[in-house]
Coordinates of C-alpha atoms and ligand atoms in Angstrom, one line a residue:
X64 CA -17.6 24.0 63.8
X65 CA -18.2 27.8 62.9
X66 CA -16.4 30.1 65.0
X67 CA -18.6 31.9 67.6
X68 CA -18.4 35.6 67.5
X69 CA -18.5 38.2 70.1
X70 CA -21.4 40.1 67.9
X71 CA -23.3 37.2 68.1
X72 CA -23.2 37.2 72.1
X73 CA -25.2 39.9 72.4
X74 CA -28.2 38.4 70.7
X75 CA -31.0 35.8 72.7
X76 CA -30.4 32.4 70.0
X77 CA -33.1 30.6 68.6
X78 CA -32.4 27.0 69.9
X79 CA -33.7 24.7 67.2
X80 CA -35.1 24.1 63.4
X81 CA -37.0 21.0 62.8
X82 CA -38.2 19.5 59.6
X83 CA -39.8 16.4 58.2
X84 CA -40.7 14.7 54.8
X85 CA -43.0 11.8 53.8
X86 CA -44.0 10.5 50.5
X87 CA -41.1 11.7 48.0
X88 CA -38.2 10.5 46.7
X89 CA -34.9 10.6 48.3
X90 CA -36.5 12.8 51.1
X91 CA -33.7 13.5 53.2
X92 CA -32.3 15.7 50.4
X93 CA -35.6 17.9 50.8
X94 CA -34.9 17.7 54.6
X95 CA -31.2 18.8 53.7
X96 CA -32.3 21.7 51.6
X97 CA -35.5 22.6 54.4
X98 CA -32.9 22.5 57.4
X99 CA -30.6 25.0 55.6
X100 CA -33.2 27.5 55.5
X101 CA -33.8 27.1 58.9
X102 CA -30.2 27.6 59.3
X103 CA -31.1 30.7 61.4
X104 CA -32.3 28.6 64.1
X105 CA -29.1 26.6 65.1
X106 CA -25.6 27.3 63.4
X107 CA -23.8 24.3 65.5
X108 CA -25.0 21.4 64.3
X109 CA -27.0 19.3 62.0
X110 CA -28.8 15.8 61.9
X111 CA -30.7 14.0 59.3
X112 CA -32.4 10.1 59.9
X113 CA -33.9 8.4 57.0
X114 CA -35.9 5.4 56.3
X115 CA -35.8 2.9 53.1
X116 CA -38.2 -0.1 53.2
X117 CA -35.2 -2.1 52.3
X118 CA -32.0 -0.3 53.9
X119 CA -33.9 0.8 57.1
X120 CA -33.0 3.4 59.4
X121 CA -29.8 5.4 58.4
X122 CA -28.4 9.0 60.2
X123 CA -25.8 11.3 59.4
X124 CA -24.9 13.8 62.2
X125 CA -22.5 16.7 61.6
X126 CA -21.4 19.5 63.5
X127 CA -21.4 23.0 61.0
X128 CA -23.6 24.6 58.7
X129 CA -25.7 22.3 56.6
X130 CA -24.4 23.4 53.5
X131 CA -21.4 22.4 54.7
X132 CA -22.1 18.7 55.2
X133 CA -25.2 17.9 53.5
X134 CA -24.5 18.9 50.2
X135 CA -22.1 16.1 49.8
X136 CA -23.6 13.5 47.4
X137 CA -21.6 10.9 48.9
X138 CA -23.0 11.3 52.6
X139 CA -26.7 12.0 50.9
X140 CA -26.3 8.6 49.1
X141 CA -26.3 7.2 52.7
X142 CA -29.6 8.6 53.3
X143 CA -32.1 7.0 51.1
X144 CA -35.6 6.3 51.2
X145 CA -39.1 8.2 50.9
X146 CA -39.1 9.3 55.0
X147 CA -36.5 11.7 56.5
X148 CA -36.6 14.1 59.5
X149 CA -33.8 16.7 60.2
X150 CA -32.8 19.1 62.8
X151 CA -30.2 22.1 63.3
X152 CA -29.9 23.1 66.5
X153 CA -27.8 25.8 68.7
X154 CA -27.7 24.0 71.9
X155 CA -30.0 25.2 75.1
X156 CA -29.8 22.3 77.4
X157 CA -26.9 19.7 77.4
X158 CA -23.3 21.0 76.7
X159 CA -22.9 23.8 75.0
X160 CA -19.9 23.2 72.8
X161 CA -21.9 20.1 72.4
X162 CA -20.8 16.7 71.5
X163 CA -21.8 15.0 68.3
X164 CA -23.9 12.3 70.5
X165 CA -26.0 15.4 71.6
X166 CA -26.5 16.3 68.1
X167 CA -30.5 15.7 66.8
X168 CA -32.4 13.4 65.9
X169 CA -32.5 10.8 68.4
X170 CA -33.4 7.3 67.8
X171 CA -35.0 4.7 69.6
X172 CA -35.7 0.9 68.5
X173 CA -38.9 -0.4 70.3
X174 CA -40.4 -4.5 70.0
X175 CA -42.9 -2.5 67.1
X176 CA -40.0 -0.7 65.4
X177 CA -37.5 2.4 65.5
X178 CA -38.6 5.6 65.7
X179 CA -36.6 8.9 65.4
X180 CA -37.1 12.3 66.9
X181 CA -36.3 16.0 66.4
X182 CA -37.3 18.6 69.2
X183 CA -37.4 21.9 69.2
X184 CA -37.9 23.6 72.7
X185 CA -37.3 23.3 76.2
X186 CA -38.4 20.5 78.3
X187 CA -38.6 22.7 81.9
X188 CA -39.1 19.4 84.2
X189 CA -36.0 17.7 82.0
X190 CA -34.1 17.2 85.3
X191 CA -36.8 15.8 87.8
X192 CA -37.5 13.6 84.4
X193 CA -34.1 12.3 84.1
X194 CA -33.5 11.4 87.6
X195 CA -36.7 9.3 87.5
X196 CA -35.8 7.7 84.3
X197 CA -32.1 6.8 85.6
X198 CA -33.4 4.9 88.7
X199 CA -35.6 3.1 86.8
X200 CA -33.1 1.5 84.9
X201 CA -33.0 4.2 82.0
X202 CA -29.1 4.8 80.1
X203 CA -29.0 7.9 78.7
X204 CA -26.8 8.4 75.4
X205 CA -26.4 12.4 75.9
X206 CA -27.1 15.3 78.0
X207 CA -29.7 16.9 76.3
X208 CA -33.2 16.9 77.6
X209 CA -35.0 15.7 74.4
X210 CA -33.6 12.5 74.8
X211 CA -35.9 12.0 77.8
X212 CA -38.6 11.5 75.4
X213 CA -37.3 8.9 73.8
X214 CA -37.1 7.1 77.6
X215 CA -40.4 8.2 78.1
X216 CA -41.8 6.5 75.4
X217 CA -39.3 3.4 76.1
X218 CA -41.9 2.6 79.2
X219 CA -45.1 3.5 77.8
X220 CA -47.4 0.5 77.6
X221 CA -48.8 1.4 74.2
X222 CA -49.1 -1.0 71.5
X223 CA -47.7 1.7 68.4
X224 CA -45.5 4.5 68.6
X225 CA -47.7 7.4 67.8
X226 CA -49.7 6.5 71.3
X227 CA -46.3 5.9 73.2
X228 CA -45.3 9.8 72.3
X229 CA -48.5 10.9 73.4
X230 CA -48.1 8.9 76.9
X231 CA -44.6 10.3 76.4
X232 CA -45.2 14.0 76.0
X233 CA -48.1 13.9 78.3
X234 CA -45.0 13.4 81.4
X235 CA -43.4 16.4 79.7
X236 CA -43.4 20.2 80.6
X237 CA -42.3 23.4 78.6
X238 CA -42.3 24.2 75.3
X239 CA -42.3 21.6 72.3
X240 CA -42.5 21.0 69.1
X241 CA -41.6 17.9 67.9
X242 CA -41.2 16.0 64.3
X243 CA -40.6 12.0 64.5
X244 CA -40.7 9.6 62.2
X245 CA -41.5 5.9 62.3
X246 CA -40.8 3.2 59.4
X247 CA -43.7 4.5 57.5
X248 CA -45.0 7.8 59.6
X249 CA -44.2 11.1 60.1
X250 CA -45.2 12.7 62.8
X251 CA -45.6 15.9 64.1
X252 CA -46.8 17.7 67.4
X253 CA -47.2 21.1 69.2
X254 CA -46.9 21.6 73.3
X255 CA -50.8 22.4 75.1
X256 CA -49.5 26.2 74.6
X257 CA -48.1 26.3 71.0
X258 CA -44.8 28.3 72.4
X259 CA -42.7 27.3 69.5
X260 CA -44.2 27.0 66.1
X261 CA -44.4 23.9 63.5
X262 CA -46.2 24.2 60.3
X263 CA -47.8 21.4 57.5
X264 CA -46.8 21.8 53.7
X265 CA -48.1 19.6 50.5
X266 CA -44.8 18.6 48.3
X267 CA -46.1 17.0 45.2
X268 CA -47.4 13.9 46.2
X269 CA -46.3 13.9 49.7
X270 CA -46.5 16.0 53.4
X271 CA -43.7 17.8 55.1
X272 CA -43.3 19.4 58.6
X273 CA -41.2 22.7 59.0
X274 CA -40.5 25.0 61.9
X275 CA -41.2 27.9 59.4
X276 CA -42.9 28.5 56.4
X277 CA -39.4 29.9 54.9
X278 CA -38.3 25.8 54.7
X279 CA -41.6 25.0 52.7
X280 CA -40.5 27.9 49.8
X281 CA -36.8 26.2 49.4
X282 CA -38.7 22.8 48.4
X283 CA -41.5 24.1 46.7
X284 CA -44.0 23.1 48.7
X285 CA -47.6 24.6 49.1
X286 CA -47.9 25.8 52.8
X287 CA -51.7 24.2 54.5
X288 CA -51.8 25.3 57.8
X289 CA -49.8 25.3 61.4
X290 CA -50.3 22.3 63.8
X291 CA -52.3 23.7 66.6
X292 CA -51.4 24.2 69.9
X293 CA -51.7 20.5 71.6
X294 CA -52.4 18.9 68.1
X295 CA -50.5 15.7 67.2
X296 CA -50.6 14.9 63.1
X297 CA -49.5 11.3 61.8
X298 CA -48.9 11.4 58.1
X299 CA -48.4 8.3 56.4
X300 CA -48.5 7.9 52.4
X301 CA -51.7 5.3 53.3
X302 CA -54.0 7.4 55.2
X303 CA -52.8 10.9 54.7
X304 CA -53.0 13.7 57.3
X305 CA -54.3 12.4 60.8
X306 CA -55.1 14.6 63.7
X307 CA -55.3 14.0 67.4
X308 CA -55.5 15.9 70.5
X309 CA -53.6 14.3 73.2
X310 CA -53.6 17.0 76.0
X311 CA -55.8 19.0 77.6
X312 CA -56.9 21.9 75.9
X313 CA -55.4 25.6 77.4
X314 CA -54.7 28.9 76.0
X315 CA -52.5 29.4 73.3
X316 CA -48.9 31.2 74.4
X317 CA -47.2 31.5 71.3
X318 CA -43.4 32.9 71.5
X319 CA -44.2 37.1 70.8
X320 CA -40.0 36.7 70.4
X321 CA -40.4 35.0 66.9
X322 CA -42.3 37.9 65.0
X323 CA -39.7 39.8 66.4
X324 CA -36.6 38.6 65.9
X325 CA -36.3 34.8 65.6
X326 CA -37.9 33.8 62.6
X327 CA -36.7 34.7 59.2
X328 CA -38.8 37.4 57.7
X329 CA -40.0 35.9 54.7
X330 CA -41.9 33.5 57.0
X331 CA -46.0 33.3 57.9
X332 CA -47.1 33.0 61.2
X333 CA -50.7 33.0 62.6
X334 CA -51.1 33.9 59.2
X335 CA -49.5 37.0 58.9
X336 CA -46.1 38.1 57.1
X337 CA -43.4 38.2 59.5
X338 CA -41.5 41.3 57.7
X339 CA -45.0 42.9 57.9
X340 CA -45.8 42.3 61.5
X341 CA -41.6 43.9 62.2
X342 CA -42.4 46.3 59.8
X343 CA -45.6 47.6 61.9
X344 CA -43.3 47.5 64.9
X345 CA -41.7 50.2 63.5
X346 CA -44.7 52.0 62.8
X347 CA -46.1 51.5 67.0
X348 CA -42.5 52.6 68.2
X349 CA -42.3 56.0 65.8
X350 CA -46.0 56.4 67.5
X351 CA -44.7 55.7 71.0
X352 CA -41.6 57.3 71.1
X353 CA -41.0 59.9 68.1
X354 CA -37.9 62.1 68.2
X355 CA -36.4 64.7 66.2
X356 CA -33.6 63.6 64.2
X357 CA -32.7 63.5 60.3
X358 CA -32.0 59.4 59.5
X359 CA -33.8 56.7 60.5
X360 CA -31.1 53.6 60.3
X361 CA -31.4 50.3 61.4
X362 CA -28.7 48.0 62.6
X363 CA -28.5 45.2 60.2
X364 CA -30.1 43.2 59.5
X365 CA -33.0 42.2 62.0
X366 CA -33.4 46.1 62.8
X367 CA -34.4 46.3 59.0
X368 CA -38.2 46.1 58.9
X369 CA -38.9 48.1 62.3
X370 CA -36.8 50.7 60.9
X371 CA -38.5 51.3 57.9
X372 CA -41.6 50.7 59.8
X373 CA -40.4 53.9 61.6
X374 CA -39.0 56.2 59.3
X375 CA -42.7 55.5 57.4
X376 CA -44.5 56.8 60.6
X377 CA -42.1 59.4 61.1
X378 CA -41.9 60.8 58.2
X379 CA -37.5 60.9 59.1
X380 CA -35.4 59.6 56.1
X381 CA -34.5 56.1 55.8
X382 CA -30.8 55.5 55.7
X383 CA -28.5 52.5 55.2
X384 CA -26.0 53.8 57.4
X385 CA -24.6 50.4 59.3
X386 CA -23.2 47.9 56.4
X387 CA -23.0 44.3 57.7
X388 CA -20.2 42.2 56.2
X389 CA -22.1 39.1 54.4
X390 CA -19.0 37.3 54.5
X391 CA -17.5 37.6 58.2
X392 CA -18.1 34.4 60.2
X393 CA -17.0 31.2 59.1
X394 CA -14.3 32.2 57.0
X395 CA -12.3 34.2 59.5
X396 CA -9.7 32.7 60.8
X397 CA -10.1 31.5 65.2
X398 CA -10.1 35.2 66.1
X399 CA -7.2 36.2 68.4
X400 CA -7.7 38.0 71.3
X401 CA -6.4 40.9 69.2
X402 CA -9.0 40.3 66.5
X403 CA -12.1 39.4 69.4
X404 CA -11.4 43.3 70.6
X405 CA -11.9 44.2 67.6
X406 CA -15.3 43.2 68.2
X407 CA -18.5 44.4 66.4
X408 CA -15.9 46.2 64.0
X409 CA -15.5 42.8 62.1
X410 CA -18.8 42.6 61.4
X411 CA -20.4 45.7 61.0
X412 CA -19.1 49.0 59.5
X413 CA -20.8 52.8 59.3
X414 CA -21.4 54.5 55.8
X415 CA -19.9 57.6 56.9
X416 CA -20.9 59.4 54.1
X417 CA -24.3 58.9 55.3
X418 CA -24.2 60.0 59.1
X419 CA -21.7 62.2 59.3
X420 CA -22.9 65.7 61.4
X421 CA -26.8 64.0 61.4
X422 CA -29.0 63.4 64.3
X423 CA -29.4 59.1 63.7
X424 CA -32.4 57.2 64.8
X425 CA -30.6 53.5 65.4
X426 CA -33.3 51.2 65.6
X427 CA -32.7 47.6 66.6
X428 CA -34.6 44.8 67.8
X429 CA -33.8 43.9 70.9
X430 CA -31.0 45.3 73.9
X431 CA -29.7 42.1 75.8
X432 CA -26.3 42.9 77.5
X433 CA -26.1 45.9 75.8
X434 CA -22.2 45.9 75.0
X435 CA -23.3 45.5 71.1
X436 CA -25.5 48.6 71.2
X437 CA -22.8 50.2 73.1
X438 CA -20.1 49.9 70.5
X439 CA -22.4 50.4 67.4
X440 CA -23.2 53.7 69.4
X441 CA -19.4 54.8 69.5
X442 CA -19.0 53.8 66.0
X443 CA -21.7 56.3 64.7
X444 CA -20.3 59.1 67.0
X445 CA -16.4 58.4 65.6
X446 CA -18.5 58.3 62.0
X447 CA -19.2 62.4 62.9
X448 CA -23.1 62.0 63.8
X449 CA -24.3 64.9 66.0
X450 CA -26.6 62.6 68.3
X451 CA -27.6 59.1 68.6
X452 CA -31.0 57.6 69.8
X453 CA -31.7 54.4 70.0
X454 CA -35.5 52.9 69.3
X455 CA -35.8 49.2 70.0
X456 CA -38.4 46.7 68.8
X457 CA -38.9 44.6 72.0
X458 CA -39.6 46.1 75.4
X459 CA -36.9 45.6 78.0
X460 CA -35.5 41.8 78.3
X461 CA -35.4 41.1 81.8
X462 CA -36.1 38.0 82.2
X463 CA -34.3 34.6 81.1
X464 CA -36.1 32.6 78.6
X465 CA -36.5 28.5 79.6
X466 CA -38.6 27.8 76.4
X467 CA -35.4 26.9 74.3
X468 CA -34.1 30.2 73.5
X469 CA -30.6 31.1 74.5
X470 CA -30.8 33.6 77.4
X471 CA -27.4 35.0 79.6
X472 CA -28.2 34.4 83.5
X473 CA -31.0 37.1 84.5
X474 CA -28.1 39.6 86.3
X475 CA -26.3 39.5 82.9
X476 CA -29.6 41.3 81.2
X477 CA -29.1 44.7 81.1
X478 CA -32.7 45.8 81.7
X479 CA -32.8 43.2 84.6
X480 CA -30.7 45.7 87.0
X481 CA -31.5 49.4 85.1
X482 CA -34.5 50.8 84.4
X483 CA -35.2 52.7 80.8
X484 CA -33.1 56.3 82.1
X485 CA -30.2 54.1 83.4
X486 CA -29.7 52.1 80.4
X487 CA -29.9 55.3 78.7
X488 CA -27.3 56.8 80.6
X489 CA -25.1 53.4 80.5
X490 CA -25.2 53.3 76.9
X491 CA -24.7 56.8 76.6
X492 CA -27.6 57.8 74.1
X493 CA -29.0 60.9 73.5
X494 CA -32.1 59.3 74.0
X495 CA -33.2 55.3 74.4
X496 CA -37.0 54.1 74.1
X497 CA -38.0 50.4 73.9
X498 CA -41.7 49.5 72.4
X499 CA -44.4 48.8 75.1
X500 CA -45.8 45.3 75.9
X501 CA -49.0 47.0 74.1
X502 CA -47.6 48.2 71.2
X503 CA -45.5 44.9 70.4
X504 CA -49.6 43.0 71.2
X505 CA -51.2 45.8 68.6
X506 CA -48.1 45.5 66.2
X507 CA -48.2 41.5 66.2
X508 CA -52.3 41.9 65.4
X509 CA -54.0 41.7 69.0
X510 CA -54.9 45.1 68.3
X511 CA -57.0 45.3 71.8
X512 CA -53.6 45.2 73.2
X513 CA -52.4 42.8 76.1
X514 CA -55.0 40.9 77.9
X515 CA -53.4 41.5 81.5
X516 CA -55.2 38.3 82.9
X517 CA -54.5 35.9 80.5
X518 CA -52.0 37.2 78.0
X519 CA -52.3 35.9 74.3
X520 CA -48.8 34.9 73.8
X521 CA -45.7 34.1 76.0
X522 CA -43.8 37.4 76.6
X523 CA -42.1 35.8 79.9
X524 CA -38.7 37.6 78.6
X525 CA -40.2 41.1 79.0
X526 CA -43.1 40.6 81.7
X527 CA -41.4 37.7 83.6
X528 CA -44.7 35.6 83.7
X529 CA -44.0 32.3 82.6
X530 CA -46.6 30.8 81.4
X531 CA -45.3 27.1 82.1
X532 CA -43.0 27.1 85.7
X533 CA -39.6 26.5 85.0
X534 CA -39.7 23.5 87.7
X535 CA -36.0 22.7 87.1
X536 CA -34.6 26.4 87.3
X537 CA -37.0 27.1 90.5
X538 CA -35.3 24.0 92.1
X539 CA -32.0 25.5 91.4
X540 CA -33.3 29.0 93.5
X541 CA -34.5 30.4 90.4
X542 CA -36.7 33.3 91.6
X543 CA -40.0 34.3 90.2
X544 CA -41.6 37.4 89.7
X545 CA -44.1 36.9 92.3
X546 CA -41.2 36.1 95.0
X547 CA -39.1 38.9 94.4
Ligands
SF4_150 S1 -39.7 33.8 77.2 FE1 -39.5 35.2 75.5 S2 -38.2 34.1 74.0 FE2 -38.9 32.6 75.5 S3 -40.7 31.7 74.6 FE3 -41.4 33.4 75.9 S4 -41.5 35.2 74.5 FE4 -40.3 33.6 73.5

């Protein structure tokens, strides 16, 4: 398993990548190449079913980086057949440390057939779900939440499996996207509100399903469109693309988090370039908050876009002045206590050249715990810069996240206990602003800004309106805004 690393810590994580192919040969070694450039979303572990008309259902489940496991012809020789489905996945509910039997896809075998699945998200009612299922007779394999679709779909009355995920899902709250595959289908669907994403791409003769449009380029494969918010597609090499709408229809709440930070910035979403939409970031923060200084440098690499997105606006130089190193990570050996304290040191290094005796603009996309920023701070200072102001591309995260994104508990949060001023003075800045709610809205292309009465996407990590209750977390004295 790669090591974990105390930079990483101070970062929300991306839960899941999912990813689907039907109607090409040896698919699950499209799946194998999609899934590592989704690698972003889930370091831990990987999964990959496939189906062959005459060897059936086979899986391979691996903890590790995909390249790690799935480049091995041997274990792709046990994967054949036209249909395949994969997930990587950096666990959010069930154990973290995980066992392999929490590792993705699951699979079910039903009197019509097996079917496999691959879920991205959180289920938020996942508890109050599994407690029903259990003293109905249910025996759950793992402790992860998606498996409670499987269950779900275990009871469901419906004649074929497309129909039993759609009684299924309909029992389910949160945020989901979802690839499954039957013998011959592949399936894919989107929650009511669309929170996490799931696009449709043409690979020669056949259809794939991808949590980014980043997957489709690896493969070759034309990108067509996202599934839309609510929309179930069954593929099969027969009919082609089938659509269906199995809830009922509500307002779109896309994550605002993945144009700014979770997906990879060659990716599209809502049809607009991902390093552009980080890029203009940069642009609304220099607008909001513009200081006098002499480099504009962002702290690699996710600070990248917005930074040059600033020092555009700004007219301030742009500067490499934080090198990452490419190579830390897996590699290392287990870090040592001694090594651990050595923190964000291992990882990142300042171009001293670059900073020393100048007034640095560090801007980065998000502040979570803040010990990171805190170090990365000192670093520049011991590199000889005369101040240090930090611009961030995300307002304050004070709130948790229960939509399958990583969050620490909401005291851990730094802007959960400080406003803007004592962050500043915790982290010891010269000066710190984050982006407005209404510059991130303009920046992402709702260029009327937030719609306060129905916002367009989920932004529950910054406003602390969740769009879906966390059912499960409230049960466990979780408290909302509104009851504060
Ligand atoms: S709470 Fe934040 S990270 Fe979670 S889905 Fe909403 S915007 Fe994304």
């Amino acid at each position: 398993m790669p090591p974990s690393h105390p930079f990483d810590d101070d970062k929300l994580r991306e839960e899941c990548g999912i990813f689907g192919v039907v109607g090409v040969t040896d698919a699950a070694n499209f799946v194998a190449l999609g899934l590592h450039a989704l690698q972003h979303r889930g370091q831990e572990a990987g999964g990959i079913v496939s189906h062959d008309p005459v060897e059936g259902f086979n899986s391979a489940r691996r903890f590790g980086y995909v390249r790690d496991n799935f480049t091995s012809q041997t274990l792709m020789k046990t994967l054949p057949g036209p249909l395949a489905i994969g997930h990587v996945r950096y666990s959010t509910a069930g154990s973290k440390g995980a066992a392999i039997r929490d590792v993705q896809p699951f699979f079910g075998e039903f009197s019509m057939g097996g079917a496999a699945i691959a879920h991205n998200g959180n289920i938020t009612n996942a508890d109050a779900l599994r407690r029903e299922l259990i003293e109905r007779g249910s025996i759950f394999q793992s402790s992860s939440d998606s498996e409670c679709i499987i269950h779900l779909m275990a009871r469901s009355l419906q004649q074929n499996i497309p129909e039993r995920m759609e009684d299924a899902l309909r029992r389910v709250e949160g945020a989901f996207s979802v690839v499954a595959m039957t013998r011959t289908k592949l399936i894919g669907v989107r929650d009511p509100l669309g929170v996490r994403p799931l696009v449709l791409g043409k690979v020669g003769d056949g259809w794939c399903l991808s949590s980014e449009t980043c997957a489709l380029d690896i493969i070759g494969a034309e990108y067509v469109r996202e599934i839309e918010p609510g929309e179930m597609v069954v593929i099969s090499a027969a009919k082609g693309v089938e659509s269906v709408r199995p809830f009922r229809p509500r307002p779109s709440k896309f994550c605002i988090f993945e144009h700014v930070y979770f997906s990879r910035p060659d990716s599209i979403i809502g049809g607009r370039s991902v390093y552009e939409t980080r890029r203009q970031i940069g642009v609304e923060l220099a607008k909001e908050s513009p200081v006098e200084a002499d480099l504009v440098c962002p702290v690699p690499d996710s600070g990248t876009p917005a930074a040059i997105g600033f020092a555009a606006e700004s007219g301030i130089p742009f500067g490499l002045g934080i090198t990452r190193n490419q190579y830390m990570g897996r590699t290392f050996i287990e870090p040592t206590e001694q090594i651990r304290n050595m923190g964000v040191r291992l990882k990142l290094n300042v171009n001293r050249a670059l900073v020393q005796g100048k007034r640095v603009i560090l801007v980065d996309d998000s502040v979570v715990r803040g010990t990171t920023s805190r170090k990365i701070k000192e670093m520049i200072l011991d590199a000889g810069a005369a101040e240090v102001h930090f611009r961030i591309a995300s307002p304050p995260t004070a709130w948790p996240c229960f939509y399958g994104v990583d969050t620490p508990q909401r005291e851990k949060l730094l802007a959960a206990t400080m406003s803007e001023e004592e962050m500043r003075e915790h982290l010891a800045v010269d000066s710190l602003k984050f982006i407005s709610l209404d510059g991130l809205y303009r920046a992402v292309g709702a260029t009327e800004g937030r719609k306060a009465d129905c916002p367009q996407y989920c932004d529950a990590c910054f406003s602390g309106e969740y769009p879906v209750a966390p059912t499960d977390m409230i049960a466990k004295g979780f408290q909302l805004k509104a009851a504060e």
